[in-house]
Amino acid sequence: MLPSPLQCFAAGHDQPTPQHFALAIYGGAFDPPHAGHASVIRRVLDSCDQVLVVPSYQHADGKRMADFDLRCAWVERLAARFGDRVRCCRLEHELGADGRVIYSYDLLSRLAKQNAQPTERLALVIGEDNLTRLKTFHRAAELRQQFGLVVADEEMTVHSSAIRAMIAAGQAIPEAWQLPEIQADLTIYRRAV
């Protein structure tokens, strides 16, 4: 089976074209991370020098998540698969310490400054399902004008919410969905008896 394609958009452009970015920023709850996340990272590496995986500190929709430090530890274990080009970024903790939600535009702007990169050298990684929602993102027009975009098609249908529900119900998680690096920790999703 051939890997699902990525669509790369240069800053300020509406049509995908081959691009290479210095940094790709892949944010999400990662509650828990799974094989679908690993698939996205593997494919994004073809389009960038480095991938920063950024667990959400405060979820934009207000949803409760597993402990931030635990989710970061999981992402760090996943990142280790890919070597030095992938790392966990805890910047949302610093930016959201006062309890506010961190938006993609603010995160990418800070990362561009911290890494001394022109904004167009950074790309936000999103799933194909978020491409239609992109116009609703905070400062969406500025986000698209200043930063690149990498859109990853879903290579496998797996979602963290399904994994949590299966664990809570005492069901086995399909082998193809699992990350051996974190499997032992997933008992946190079991319902208390």
C-alpha positions as CSV (number, residue, x, y, z in Angstrom):
1,M,0.0,0.0,0.0
2,L,1.4,3.4,-1.0
3,P,1.5,6.1,1.7
4,S,-1.2,8.7,1.6
5,P,0.0,11.9,0.0
6,L,0.7,15.2,1.7
7,Q,-0.4,18.5,0.3
8,C,2.1,21.3,1.0
9,F,1.0,25.0,0.6
10,A,3.5,27.8,0.6
11,A,2.7,30.8,2.8
12,G,0.1,33.0,1.1
13,H,-0.8,30.3,-1.6
14,D,-4.1,28.5,-2.1
15,Q,-2.8,25.8,-4.4
16,P,-0.5,22.9,-3.2
17,T,3.0,22.8,-4.6
18,P,6.1,20.8,-3.6
19,Q,7.6,22.6,-0.7
20,H,10.4,22.1,1.9
21,F,10.1,23.8,5.3
22,A,12.6,24.3,8.1
23,L,10.1,23.4,10.8
24,A,6.7,21.6,10.6
25,I,4.6,22.1,13.7
26,Y,2.3,19.2,14.5
27,G,-0.1,20.1,17.3
28,G,-2.8,18.1,19.0
29,A,-4.0,16.6,22.2
30,F,-2.1,13.3,21.7
31,D,-4.4,11.8,24.3
32,P,-3.0,9.2,23.6
33,P,-0.7,9.3,20.6
34,H,-1.2,6.4,18.2
35,A,0.0,4.8,15.0
36,G,-1.9,7.4,12.9
37,H,0.2,10.2,14.5
38,A,3.4,8.2,13.8
39,S,2.3,7.9,10.1
40,V,1.8,11.6,9.8
41,I,5.2,12.4,11.3
42,R,6.9,9.8,9.0
43,R,5.4,11.4,5.9
44,V,5.9,15.0,7.0
45,L,9.6,14.4,7.4
46,D,9.9,14.2,3.6
47,S,8.8,17.9,3.5
48,C,10.8,19.5,6.3
49,D,14.1,19.5,8.2
50,Q,12.5,19.0,11.6
51,V,9.0,18.2,13.1
52,L,8.0,19.7,16.4
53,V,5.2,17.7,18.0
54,V,3.3,20.1,20.3
55,P,0.8,18.6,22.8
56,S,-2.0,20.9,23.8
57,Y,-1.8,22.4,27.2
58,Q,-5.4,23.7,27.2
59,H,-7.7,22.2,24.7
60,A,-9.3,24.8,22.4
61,D,-12.7,23.1,22.9
62,G,-12.3,22.8,26.6
63,K,-12.1,19.0,26.7
64,R,-10.3,17.3,29.6
65,M,-7.1,15.5,28.7
66,A,-4.6,13.2,30.4
67,D,-1.9,14.9,32.4
68,F,0.2,17.3,30.2
69,D,3.6,15.9,31.4
70,L,2.4,12.3,30.7
71,R,1.3,13.2,27.2
72,C,4.7,14.9,26.6
73,A,6.5,11.8,27.8
74,W,4.5,9.7,25.4
75,V,5.3,12.1,22.5
76,E,9.0,12.1,23.5
77,R,9.0,8.3,23.3
78,L,7.3,8.4,19.9
79,A,9.7,11.1,18.7
80,A,12.7,8.9,19.6
81,R,11.7,6.5,16.8
82,F,12.6,9.2,14.3
83,G,15.9,10.4,15.7
84,D,17.0,14.0,16.1
85,R,14.6,15.4,13.4
86,V,11.5,15.0,15.6
87,R,11.0,16.3,19.1
88,C,8.4,17.2,21.6
89,C,7.8,20.9,22.1
90,R,6.4,22.0,25.5
91,L,5.9,25.6,24.5
92,E,2.2,25.5,25.0
93,H,2.8,25.0,28.8
94,E,4.8,28.2,28.9
95,L,2.3,30.2,26.8
96,G,-0.8,28.8,28.5
97,A,0.4,29.0,32.1
98,D,-2.2,31.6,32.8
99,G,-4.9,29.2,31.7
100,R,-5.6,30.7,28.3
101,V,-6.0,28.7,25.1
102,I,-3.1,28.8,22.7
103,Y,-3.9,29.3,19.1
104,S,-1.9,28.0,16.1
105,Y,-1.0,31.5,14.9
106,D,0.4,32.5,18.3
107,L,2.3,29.2,18.7
108,L,3.9,29.5,15.2
109,S,4.7,33.1,15.6
110,R,6.6,32.4,18.9
111,L,8.4,29.4,17.3
112,A,9.5,31.5,14.3
113,K,11.1,34.0,16.7
114,Q,12.7,31.3,19.0
115,N,14.2,29.5,16.0
116,A,15.2,32.7,14.2
117,Q,13.3,31.5,11.1
118,P,11.3,33.6,8.6
119,T,7.6,32.7,9.1
120,E,7.3,31.2,5.6
121,R,9.9,28.6,6.6
122,L,7.4,27.2,9.2
123,A,4.4,25.0,8.3
124,L,1.4,24.0,10.4
125,V,0.6,20.3,10.0
126,I,-3.1,19.5,9.9
127,G,-5.3,16.6,9.0
128,E,-7.4,16.8,5.8
129,D,-10.5,17.1,7.9
130,N,-9.2,20.4,9.3
131,L,-8.6,21.9,5.9
132,T,-12.2,22.9,5.5
133,R,-12.2,24.3,9.1
134,L,-9.1,26.4,8.6
135,K,-11.0,29.6,7.9
136,T,-12.4,29.4,11.4
137,F,-9.0,29.3,13.0
138,H,-7.9,32.3,15.1
139,R,-6.3,34.9,12.8
140,A,-6.8,32.5,9.9
141,A,-6.0,35.0,7.2
142,E,-2.7,36.0,8.8
143,L,-1.9,32.3,9.6
144,R,-2.2,31.4,5.9
145,Q,-0.5,34.5,4.7
146,Q,2.6,34.1,6.9
147,F,3.0,30.4,7.4
148,G,3.1,27.3,5.2
149,L,0.7,24.4,5.6
150,V,1.1,20.7,5.4
151,V,-2.1,18.7,5.0
152,A,-1.9,15.0,5.8
153,D,-4.5,12.6,4.4
154,E,-5.7,10.0,6.9
155,E,-3.6,6.9,6.2
156,M,-5.5,4.8,8.7
157,T,-8.8,5.4,10.5
158,V,-7.7,5.6,14.2
159,H,-8.6,8.3,16.7
160,S,-7.5,8.8,20.3
161,S,-11.1,9.0,21.5
162,A,-11.8,5.5,20.1
163,I,-8.7,4.2,21.9
164,R,-9.8,5.7,25.2
165,A,-13.3,4.3,24.8
166,M,-12.0,0.8,24.0
167,I,-9.7,0.8,27.0
168,A,-12.5,2.1,29.3
169,A,-14.8,-0.7,28.0
170,G,-12.1,-3.3,28.6
171,Q,-11.7,-4.0,24.8
172,A,-8.5,-4.8,23.1
173,I,-7.0,-2.1,20.9
174,P,-6.2,-3.3,17.3
175,E,-2.5,-4.0,17.0
176,A,-2.2,-1.7,14.0
177,W,-3.3,1.3,16.1
178,Q,-0.8,0.8,19.0
179,L,2.5,2.4,19.9
180,P,4.6,-0.1,21.8
181,E,6.4,2.8,23.4
182,I,3.4,3.8,25.5
183,Q,1.2,0.7,25.6
184,A,1.9,0.0,29.3
185,D,0.7,3.5,30.4
186,L,-2.7,3.3,28.7
187,T,-4.2,1.8,31.8
188,I,-4.9,5.3,32.9
189,Y,-8.0,5.2,30.6
190,R,-9.6,2.2,32.4
191,R,-12.8,3.0,34.3
192,A,-12.5,2.8,38.0
193,V,-14.4,-0.2,39.4
